[in-house]
């Protein structure tokens, strides 16, 4: 993985924000047109880019990439598309108040039913409805862009490899863990004939 030249953090500093920090410190400030220090997360139109092309374009830390993007339903890239996994979680602050939402998406290569599920995952953070209404004051100040439509994204590649023909395309949001997959594969061992001594 190459070095991300757009980040100017001192040696030894790492970017590993919590969900709350991504929403409250970064996304809320961007939506309200307030400065964010350090201003390290770039704006990126995600959907022309495949996830493996993010290095050098988005803020990279380890095997994760962070960027702001406009919220859109069109999640099609040059080689595939991002499909919602059916999982949405509340982002709660330290006072137990809901400050945003986190949606999970998985990247598929190809189109339609012939598409192949990959291990690329995106967590898309958006403001909750009450927080996005605070950006109306910024529109009154003469800014033409609607910053409540911004999301902050975290993209990473899962290490756990899944069988592509396991048929877990259920939209109920459940997925098997790596350990579950190992145990299920042991059931297939019954079908293998071993020579007896």
JSON list of C-alpha atoms in Angstrom, two decimals:
[
{"chain": "A", "resi": 1, "resn": "UNK", "atom": "CA", "xyz": [0.00, 0.00, 0.00]},
{"chain": "A", "resi": 2, "resn": "UNK", "atom": "CA", "xyz": [1.39, 3.39, -0.97]},
{"chain": "A", "resi": 3, "resn": "UNK", "atom": "CA", "xyz": [1.74, 6.40, 1.28]},
{"chain": "A", "resi": 4, "resn": "UNK", "atom": "CA", "xyz": [-1.14, 8.87, 1.30]},
{"chain": "A", "resi": 5, "resn": "UNK", "atom": "CA", "xyz": [0.44, 12.23, 0.54]},
{"chain": "A", "resi": 6, "resn": "UNK", "atom": "CA", "xyz": [-2.73, 14.21, 1.37]},
{"chain": "A", "resi": 7, "resn": "UNK", "atom": "CA", "xyz": [-2.35, 13.54, 5.13]},
{"chain": "A", "resi": 8, "resn": "UNK", "atom": "CA", "xyz": [0.08, 15.60, 7.14]},
{"chain": "A", "resi": 9, "resn": "UNK", "atom": "CA", "xyz": [0.06, 13.82, 10.51]},
{"chain": "A", "resi": 10, "resn": "UNK", "atom": "CA", "xyz": [3.26, 13.73, 12.57]},
{"chain": "A", "resi": 11, "resn": "UNK", "atom": "CA", "xyz": [5.12, 10.41, 12.79]},
{"chain": "A", "resi": 12, "resn": "UNK", "atom": "CA", "xyz": [3.50, 8.02, 15.27]},
{"chain": "A", "resi": 13, "resn": "UNK", "atom": "CA", "xyz": [0.01, 9.52, 14.97]},
{"chain": "A", "resi": 14, "resn": "UNK", "atom": "CA", "xyz": [-2.71, 7.24, 13.62]},
{"chain": "A", "resi": 15, "resn": "UNK", "atom": "CA", "xyz": [-6.20, 8.01, 12.36]},
{"chain": "A", "resi": 16, "resn": "UNK", "atom": "CA", "xyz": [-8.58, 5.54, 14.01]},
{"chain": "A", "resi": 17, "resn": "UNK", "atom": "CA", "xyz": [-11.77, 7.44, 14.93]},
{"chain": "A", "resi": 18, "resn": "UNK", "atom": "CA", "xyz": [-14.77, 5.88, 16.64]},
{"chain": "A", "resi": 19, "resn": "UNK", "atom": "CA", "xyz": [-18.20, 5.98, 14.99]},
{"chain": "A", "resi": 20, "resn": "UNK", "atom": "CA", "xyz": [-19.18, 8.86, 17.29]},
{"chain": "A", "resi": 21, "resn": "UNK", "atom": "CA", "xyz": [-16.04, 10.83, 16.39]},
{"chain": "A", "resi": 22, "resn": "UNK", "atom": "CA", "xyz": [-16.64, 10.38, 12.65]},
{"chain": "A", "resi": 23, "resn": "UNK", "atom": "CA", "xyz": [-20.19, 11.74, 12.98]},
{"chain": "A", "resi": 24, "resn": "UNK", "atom": "CA", "xyz": [-19.79, 14.41, 15.67]},
{"chain": "A", "resi": 25, "resn": "UNK", "atom": "CA", "xyz": [-16.28, 15.75, 15.06]},
{"chain": "A", "resi": 26, "resn": "UNK", "atom": "CA", "xyz": [-16.09, 15.38, 11.28]},
{"chain": "A", "resi": 27, "resn": "UNK", "atom": "CA", "xyz": [-19.50, 15.04, 9.59]},
{"chain": "A", "resi": 28, "resn": "UNK", "atom": "CA", "xyz": [-21.48, 17.45, 11.79]},
{"chain": "A", "resi": 29, "resn": "UNK", "atom": "CA", "xyz": [-18.78, 20.09, 11.42]},
{"chain": "A", "resi": 30, "resn": "UNK", "atom": "CA", "xyz": [-18.68, 19.67, 7.64]},
{"chain": "A", "resi": 31, "resn": "UNK", "atom": "CA", "xyz": [-22.49, 19.91, 7.43]},
{"chain": "A", "resi": 32, "resn": "UNK", "atom": "CA", "xyz": [-22.44, 23.09, 9.53]},
{"chain": "A", "resi": 33, "resn": "UNK", "atom": "CA", "xyz": [-19.57, 24.56, 7.45]},
{"chain": "A", "resi": 34, "resn": "UNK", "atom": "CA", "xyz": [-17.32, 24.72, 10.51]},
{"chain": "A", "resi": 35, "resn": "UNK", "atom": "CA", "xyz": [-13.57, 24.12, 10.33]},
{"chain": "A", "resi": 36, "resn": "UNK", "atom": "CA", "xyz": [-12.30, 20.72, 11.37]},
{"chain": "A", "resi": 37, "resn": "UNK", "atom": "CA", "xyz": [-8.79, 20.37, 12.76]},
{"chain": "A", "resi": 38, "resn": "UNK", "atom": "CA", "xyz": [-7.00, 18.43, 11.51]},
{"chain": "A", "resi": 39, "resn": "UNK", "atom": "CA", "xyz": [-8.75, 18.64, 8.14]},
{"chain": "A", "resi": 40, "resn": "UNK", "atom": "CA", "xyz": [-7.56, 15.26, 6.88]},
{"chain": "A", "resi": 41, "resn": "UNK", "atom": "CA", "xyz": [-10.61, 13.59, 5.30]},
{"chain": "A", "resi": 42, "resn": "UNK", "atom": "CA", "xyz": [-10.88, 14.47, 1.59]},
{"chain": "A", "resi": 43, "resn": "UNK", "atom": "CA", "xyz": [-14.02, 15.00, -0.48]},
{"chain": "A", "resi": 44, "resn": "UNK", "atom": "CA", "xyz": [-14.32, 12.21, -3.02]},
{"chain": "A", "resi": 45, "resn": "UNK", "atom": "CA", "xyz": [-16.96, 11.29, -5.54]},
{"chain": "A", "resi": 46, "resn": "UNK", "atom": "CA", "xyz": [-16.92, 7.60, -4.63]},
{"chain": "A", "resi": 47, "resn": "UNK", "atom": "CA", "xyz": [-19.02, 6.06, -7.30]},
{"chain": "A", "resi": 48, "resn": "UNK", "atom": "CA", "xyz": [-16.68, 6.32, -10.29]},
{"chain": "A", "resi": 49, "resn": "UNK", "atom": "CA", "xyz": [-14.01, 4.57, -8.18]},
{"chain": "A", "resi": 50, "resn": "UNK", "atom": "CA", "xyz": [-13.73, 0.88, -7.40]},
{"chain": "A", "resi": 51, "resn": "UNK", "atom": "CA", "xyz": [-12.69, 0.21, -3.77]},
{"chain": "A", "resi": 52, "resn": "UNK", "atom": "CA", "xyz": [-9.17, -0.95, -4.68]},
{"chain": "A", "resi": 53, "resn": "UNK", "atom": "CA", "xyz": [-8.59, 2.44, -6.38]},
{"chain": "A", "resi": 54, "resn": "UNK", "atom": "CA", "xyz": [-9.04, 4.46, -3.15]},
{"chain": "A", "resi": 55, "resn": "UNK", "atom": "CA", "xyz": [-5.39, 4.36, -2.13]},
{"chain": "A", "resi": 56, "resn": "UNK", "atom": "CA", "xyz": [-3.95, 7.83, -2.74]},
{"chain": "A", "resi": 57, "resn": "UNK", "atom": "CA", "xyz": [-7.42, 9.36, -3.25]},
{"chain": "A", "resi": 58, "resn": "UNK", "atom": "CA", "xyz": [-8.95, 8.82, 0.20]},
{"chain": "A", "resi": 59, "resn": "UNK", "atom": "CA", "xyz": [-7.39, 9.09, 3.65]},
{"chain": "A", "resi": 60, "resn": "UNK", "atom": "CA", "xyz": [-5.75, 5.69, 4.18]},
{"chain": "A", "resi": 61, "resn": "UNK", "atom": "CA", "xyz": [-4.90, 4.30, 7.59]},
{"chain": "A", "resi": 62, "resn": "UNK", "atom": "CA", "xyz": [-3.87, 0.66, 7.69]},
{"chain": "A", "resi": 63, "resn": "UNK", "atom": "CA", "xyz": [-6.38, -1.27, 5.60]},
{"chain": "A", "resi": 64, "resn": "UNK", "atom": "CA", "xyz": [-9.12, 1.39, 5.92]},
{"chain": "A", "resi": 65, "resn": "UNK", "atom": "CA", "xyz": [-9.91, 4.42, 3.77]},
{"chain": "A", "resi": 66, "resn": "UNK", "atom": "CA", "xyz": [-11.96, 7.45, 4.82]},
{"chain": "A", "resi": 67, "resn": "UNK", "atom": "CA", "xyz": [-13.59, 10.14, 2.68]},
{"chain": "A", "resi": 68, "resn": "UNK", "atom": "CA", "xyz": [-16.59, 12.45, 2.40]},
{"chain": "A", "resi": 69, "resn": "UNK", "atom": "CA", "xyz": [-19.01, 11.87, -0.44]},
{"chain": "A", "resi": 70, "resn": "UNK", "atom": "CA", "xyz": [-22.40, 13.12, -1.53]},
{"chain": "A", "resi": 71, "resn": "UNK", "atom": "CA", "xyz": [-25.27, 10.88, -0.47]},
{"chain": "A", "resi": 72, "resn": "UNK", "atom": "CA", "xyz": [-26.75, 9.16, -3.51]},
{"chain": "A", "resi": 73, "resn": "UNK", "atom": "CA", "xyz": [-28.75, 6.10, -4.50]},
{"chain": "A", "resi": 74, "resn": "UNK", "atom": "CA", "xyz": [-26.50, 5.47, -7.54]},
{"chain": "A", "resi": 75, "resn": "UNK", "atom": "CA", "xyz": [-23.67, 3.35, -6.16]},
{"chain": "A", "resi": 76, "resn": "UNK", "atom": "CA", "xyz": [-22.40, 2.03, -9.49]},
{"chain": "A", "resi": 77, "resn": "UNK", "atom": "CA", "xyz": [-18.68, 2.08, -10.32]},
{"chain": "A", "resi": 78, "resn": "UNK", "atom": "CA", "xyz": [-16.74, 1.13, -13.43]},
{"chain": "A", "resi": 79, "resn": "UNK", "atom": "CA", "xyz": [-16.53, -2.56, -12.51]},
{"chain": "A", "resi": 80, "resn": "UNK", "atom": "CA", "xyz": [-19.45, -3.15, -10.14]},
{"chain": "A", "resi": 81, "resn": "UNK", "atom": "CA", "xyz": [-21.72, -1.67, -7.52]},
{"chain": "A", "resi": 82, "resn": "UNK", "atom": "CA", "xyz": [-22.20, -1.20, -3.77]},
{"chain": "A", "resi": 83, "resn": "UNK", "atom": "CA", "xyz": [-25.21, -3.09, -2.43]},
{"chain": "A", "resi": 84, "resn": "UNK", "atom": "CA", "xyz": [-26.74, -2.32, 0.99]},
{"chain": "A", "resi": 85, "resn": "UNK", "atom": "CA", "xyz": [-26.46, -5.28, 3.33]},
{"chain": "A", "resi": 86, "resn": "UNK", "atom": "CA", "xyz": [-29.71, -4.44, 5.10]},
{"chain": "A", "resi": 87, "resn": "UNK", "atom": "CA", "xyz": [-27.88, -3.44, 8.27]},
{"chain": "A", "resi": 88, "resn": "UNK", "atom": "CA", "xyz": [-28.30, 0.04, 9.73]},
{"chain": "A", "resi": 89, "resn": "UNK", "atom": "CA", "xyz": [-27.14, 1.00, 13.20]},
{"chain": "A", "resi": 90, "resn": "UNK", "atom": "CA", "xyz": [-27.67, 4.09, 15.31]},
{"chain": "A", "resi": 91, "resn": "UNK", "atom": "CA", "xyz": [-24.56, 6.08, 16.18]},
{"chain": "A", "resi": 92, "resn": "UNK", "atom": "CA", "xyz": [-24.89, 7.09, 19.82]},
{"chain": "A", "resi": 93, "resn": "UNK", "atom": "CA", "xyz": [-22.82, 9.76, 21.60]},
{"chain": "A", "resi": 94, "resn": "UNK", "atom": "CA", "xyz": [-21.46, 9.53, 25.15]},
{"chain": "A", "resi": 95, "resn": "UNK", "atom": "CA", "xyz": [-24.72, 11.02, 26.52]},
{"chain": "A", "resi": 96, "resn": "UNK", "atom": "CA", "xyz": [-26.75, 8.19, 24.90]},
{"chain": "A", "resi": 97, "resn": "UNK", "atom": "CA", "xyz": [-28.21, 10.54, 22.29]},
{"chain": "A", "resi": 98, "resn": "UNK", "atom": "CA", "xyz": [-28.60, 9.37, 18.69]},
{"chain": "A", "resi": 99, "resn": "UNK", "atom": "CA", "xyz": [-26.33, 11.55, 16.52]},
{"chain": "A", "resi": 100, "resn": "UNK", "atom": "CA", "xyz": [-26.30, 9.63, 13.24]},
{"chain": "A", "resi": 101, "resn": "UNK", "atom": "CA", "xyz": [-26.79, 6.40, 11.34]},
{"chain": "A", "resi": 102, "resn": "UNK", "atom": "CA", "xyz": [-24.31, 3.85, 10.02]},
{"chain": "A", "resi": 103, "resn": "UNK", "atom": "CA", "xyz": [-25.23, 1.78, 6.95]},
{"chain": "A", "resi": 104, "resn": "UNK", "atom": "CA", "xyz": [-23.26, -1.25, 5.74]},
{"chain": "A", "resi": 105, "resn": "UNK", "atom": "CA", "xyz": [-22.70, -1.94, 2.04]},
{"chain": "A", "resi": 106, "resn": "UNK", "atom": "CA", "xyz": [-20.80, -4.70, 0.23]},
{"chain": "A", "resi": 107, "resn": "UNK", "atom": "CA", "xyz": [-19.12, -4.39, -3.17]},
{"chain": "A", "resi": 108, "resn": "UNK", "atom": "CA", "xyz": [-20.13, -6.67, -6.06]},
{"chain": "A", "resi": 109, "resn": "UNK", "atom": "CA", "xyz": [-18.12, -7.05, -9.28]},
{"chain": "A", "resi": 110, "resn": "UNK", "atom": "CA", "xyz": [-20.25, -7.24, -12.41]},
{"chain": "A", "resi": 111, "resn": "UNK", "atom": "CA", "xyz": [-23.94, -6.58, -12.98]},
{"chain": "A", "resi": 112, "resn": "UNK", "atom": "CA", "xyz": [-27.24, -8.07, -11.91]},
{"chain": "A", "resi": 113, "resn": "UNK", "atom": "CA", "xyz": [-27.60, -11.67, -10.79]},
{"chain": "A", "resi": 114, "resn": "UNK", "atom": "CA", "xyz": [-24.23, -12.66, -12.31]},
{"chain": "A", "resi": 115, "resn": "UNK", "atom": "CA", "xyz": [-22.37, -10.22, -10.04]},
{"chain": "A", "resi": 116, "resn": "UNK", "atom": "CA", "xyz": [-19.75, -11.64, -7.68]},
{"chain": "A", "resi": 117, "resn": "UNK", "atom": "CA", "xyz": [-19.73, -10.61, -4.02]},
{"chain": "A", "resi": 118, "resn": "UNK", "atom": "CA", "xyz": [-16.36, -9.34, -2.80]},
{"chain": "A", "resi": 119, "resn": "UNK", "atom": "CA", "xyz": [-14.86, -8.84, 0.66]},
{"chain": "A", "resi": 120, "resn": "UNK", "atom": "CA", "xyz": [-14.96, -5.03, 0.30]},
{"chain": "A", "resi": 121, "resn": "UNK", "atom": "CA", "xyz": [-17.20, -3.40, 2.93]},
{"chain": "A", "resi": 122, "resn": "UNK", "atom": "CA", "xyz": [-18.28, 0.22, 3.22]},
{"chain": "A", "resi": 123, "resn": "UNK", "atom": "CA", "xyz": [-19.67, 1.84, 6.33]},
{"chain": "A", "resi": 124, "resn": "UNK", "atom": "CA", "xyz": [-21.58, 4.95, 5.30]},
{"chain": "A", "resi": 125, "resn": "UNK", "atom": "CA", "xyz": [-22.27, 7.44, 8.11]},
{"chain": "A", "resi": 126, "resn": "UNK", "atom": "CA", "xyz": [-24.98, 10.07, 7.84]},
{"chain": "A", "resi": 127, "resn": "UNK", "atom": "CA", "xyz": [-26.44, 12.60, 10.24]},
{"chain": "A", "resi": 128, "resn": "UNK", "atom": "CA", "xyz": [-29.70, 11.85, 11.98]},
{"chain": "A", "resi": 129, "resn": "UNK", "atom": "CA", "xyz": [-32.68, 13.92, 10.78]},
{"chain": "A", "resi": 130, "resn": "UNK", "atom": "CA", "xyz": [-32.50, 16.33, 13.74]},
{"chain": "A", "resi": 131, "resn": "UNK", "atom": "CA", "xyz": [-28.81, 17.09, 13.11]},
{"chain": "A", "resi": 132, "resn": "UNK", "atom": "CA", "xyz": [-29.23, 17.67, 9.38]},
{"chain": "A", "resi": 133, "resn": "UNK", "atom": "CA", "xyz": [-31.83, 20.37, 10.09]},
{"chain": "A", "resi": 134, "resn": "UNK", "atom": "CA", "xyz": [-29.09, 22.46, 11.72]},
{"chain": "A", "resi": 135, "resn": "UNK", "atom": "CA", "xyz": [-27.57, 22.98, 8.28]},
{"chain": "A", "resi": 136, "resn": "UNK", "atom": "CA", "xyz": [-30.54, 25.07, 7.14]},
{"chain": "A", "resi": 137, "resn": "UNK", "atom": "CA", "xyz": [-28.94, 28.05, 8.89]},
{"chain": "A", "resi": 138, "resn": "UNK", "atom": "CA", "xyz": [-25.85, 27.62, 6.73]},
{"chain": "A", "resi": 139, "resn": "UNK", "atom": "CA", "xyz": [-28.05, 27.83, 3.61]},
{"chain": "A", "resi": 140, "resn": "UNK", "atom": "CA", "xyz": [-29.42, 31.14, 4.87]},
{"chain": "A", "resi": 141, "resn": "UNK", "atom": "CA", "xyz": [-25.87, 32.46, 5.14]},
{"chain": "A", "resi": 142, "resn": "UNK", "atom": "CA", "xyz": [-25.56, 32.35, 1.36]},
{"chain": "A", "resi": 143, "resn": "UNK", "atom": "CA", "xyz": [-24.04, 28.92, 0.77]},
{"chain": "A", "resi": 144, "resn": "UNK", "atom": "CA", "xyz": [-25.57, 27.20, -2.25]},
{"chain": "A", "resi": 145, "resn": "UNK", "atom": "CA", "xyz": [-24.53, 23.59, -1.48]},
{"chain": "A", "resi": 146, "resn": "UNK", "atom": "CA", "xyz": [-26.74, 21.46, 0.75]},
{"chain": "A", "resi": 147, "resn": "UNK", "atom": "CA", "xyz": [-24.18, 19.99, 3.14]},
{"chain": "A", "resi": 148, "resn": "UNK", "atom": "CA", "xyz": [-26.80, 17.82, 4.91]},
{"chain": "A", "resi": 149, "resn": "UNK", "atom": "CA", "xyz": [-26.47, 15.46, 1.93]},
{"chain": "A", "resi": 150, "resn": "UNK", "atom": "CA", "xyz": [-22.87, 14.63, 2.84]},
{"chain": "A", "resi": 151, "resn": "UNK", "atom": "CA", "xyz": [-21.83, 11.27, 4.27]},
{"chain": "A", "resi": 152, "resn": "UNK", "atom": "CA", "xyz": [-18.49, 10.12, 5.62]},
{"chain": "A", "resi": 153, "resn": "UNK", "atom": "CA", "xyz": [-17.41, 6.65, 4.52]},
{"chain": "A", "resi": 154, "resn": "UNK", "atom": "CA", "xyz": [-15.04, 4.03, 5.88]},
{"chain": "A", "resi": 155, "resn": "UNK", "atom": "CA", "xyz": [-14.04, 1.35, 3.33]},
{"chain": "A", "resi": 156, "resn": "UNK", "atom": "CA", "xyz": [-12.05, -1.78, 4.12]},
{"chain": "A", "resi": 157, "resn": "UNK", "atom": "CA", "xyz": [-11.47, -5.27, 2.80]},
{"chain": "A", "resi": 158, "resn": "UNK", "atom": "CA", "xyz": [-12.52, -8.06, 5.12]},
{"chain": "A", "resi": 159, "resn": "UNK", "atom": "CA", "xyz": [-9.83, -10.66, 5.77]},
{"chain": "A", "resi": 160, "resn": "UNK", "atom": "CA", "xyz": [-12.33, -13.52, 6.06]},
{"chain": "A", "resi": 161, "resn": "UNK", "atom": "CA", "xyz": [-12.88, -15.17, 2.68]},
{"chain": "A", "resi": 162, "resn": "UNK", "atom": "CA", "xyz": [-16.40, -16.37, 2.01]},
{"chain": "A", "resi": 163, "resn": "UNK", "atom": "CA", "xyz": [-17.58, -18.95, -0.45]},
{"chain": "A", "resi": 164, "resn": "UNK", "atom": "CA", "xyz": [-19.06, -17.17, -3.44]},
{"chain": "A", "resi": 165, "resn": "UNK", "atom": "CA", "xyz": [-21.63, -19.90, -3.99]},
{"chain": "A", "resi": 166, "resn": "UNK", "atom": "CA", "xyz": [-22.83, -20.14, -0.38]},
{"chain": "A", "resi": 167, "resn": "UNK", "atom": "CA", "xyz": [-26.12, -18.47, -1.25]},
{"chain": "A", "resi": 168, "resn": "UNK", "atom": "CA", "xyz": [-26.13, -16.01, 1.63]},
{"chain": "A", "resi": 169, "resn": "UNK", "atom": "CA", "xyz": [-27.78, -13.30, -0.44]},
{"chain": "A", "resi": 170, "resn": "UNK", "atom": "CA", "xyz": [-30.64, -13.18, 2.06]},
{"chain": "A", "resi": 171, "resn": "UNK", "atom": "CA", "xyz": [-31.72, -9.62, 2.73]},
{"chain": "A", "resi": 172, "resn": "UNK", "atom": "CA", "xyz": [-32.26, -10.28, 6.45]},
{"chain": "A", "resi": 173, "resn": "UNK", "atom": "CA", "xyz": [-28.81, -8.84, 7.20]},
{"chain": "A", "resi": 174, "resn": "UNK", "atom": "CA", "xyz": [-27.39, -12.00, 8.76]},
{"chain": "A", "resi": 175, "resn": "UNK", "atom": "CA", "xyz": [-24.01, -13.26, 7.71]},
{"chain": "A", "resi": 176, "resn": "UNK", "atom": "CA", "xyz": [-21.86, -16.14, 8.77]},
{"chain": "A", "resi": 177, "resn": "UNK", "atom": "CA", "xyz": [-18.68, -15.56, 10.72]},
{"chain": "A", "resi": 178, "resn": "UNK", "atom": "CA", "xyz": [-15.42, -17.16, 9.60]},
{"chain": "A", "resi": 179, "resn": "UNK", "atom": "CA", "xyz": [-15.72, -19.73, 12.38]},
{"chain": "A", "resi": 180, "resn": "UNK", "atom": "CA", "xyz": [-19.30, -20.60, 11.34]},
{"chain": "A", "resi": 181, "resn": "UNK", "atom": "CA", "xyz": [-18.09, -21.16, 7.80]},
{"chain": "A", "resi": 182, "resn": "UNK", "atom": "CA", "xyz": [-15.35, -23.50, 9.01]},
{"chain": "A", "resi": 183, "resn": "UNK", "atom": "CA", "xyz": [-17.83, -25.57, 11.03]},
{"chain": "A", "resi": 184, "resn": "UNK", "atom": "CA", "xyz": [-20.24, -25.71, 8.10]},
{"chain": "A", "resi": 185, "resn": "UNK", "atom": "CA", "xyz": [-17.46, -26.85, 5.80]},
{"chain": "A", "resi": 186, "resn": "UNK", "atom": "CA", "xyz": [-16.76, -29.74, 8.19]},
{"chain": "A", "resi": 187, "resn": "UNK", "atom": "CA", "xyz": [-20.21, -31.10, 7.31]},
{"chain": "A", "resi": 188, "resn": "UNK", "atom": "CA", "xyz": [-18.95, -31.49, 3.75]},
{"chain": "A", "resi": 189, "resn": "UNK", "atom": "CA", "xyz": [-16.19, -33.79, 5.05]},
{"chain": "A", "resi": 190, "resn": "UNK", "atom": "CA", "xyz": [-18.79, -36.59, 5.33]},
{"chain": "A", "resi": 191, "resn": "UNK", "atom": "CA", "xyz": [-19.08, -36.64, 1.56]},
{"chain": "A", "resi": 192, "resn": "UNK", "atom": "CA", "xyz": [-15.34, -37.20, 1.10]},
{"chain": "A", "resi": 193, "resn": "UNK", "atom": "CA", "xyz": [-14.35, -40.86, 1.03]},
{"chain": "A", "resi": 194, "resn": "UNK", "atom": "CA", "xyz": [-11.14, -41.56, 2.88]},
{"chain": "A", "resi": 195, "resn": "UNK", "atom": "CA", "xyz": [-9.15, -44.76, 2.37]},
{"chain": "A", "resi": 196, "resn": "UNK", "atom": "CA", "xyz": [-9.23, -47.09, 5.36]},
{"chain": "A", "resi": 197, "resn": "UNK", "atom": "CA", "xyz": [-6.05, -48.83, 6.44]}
]
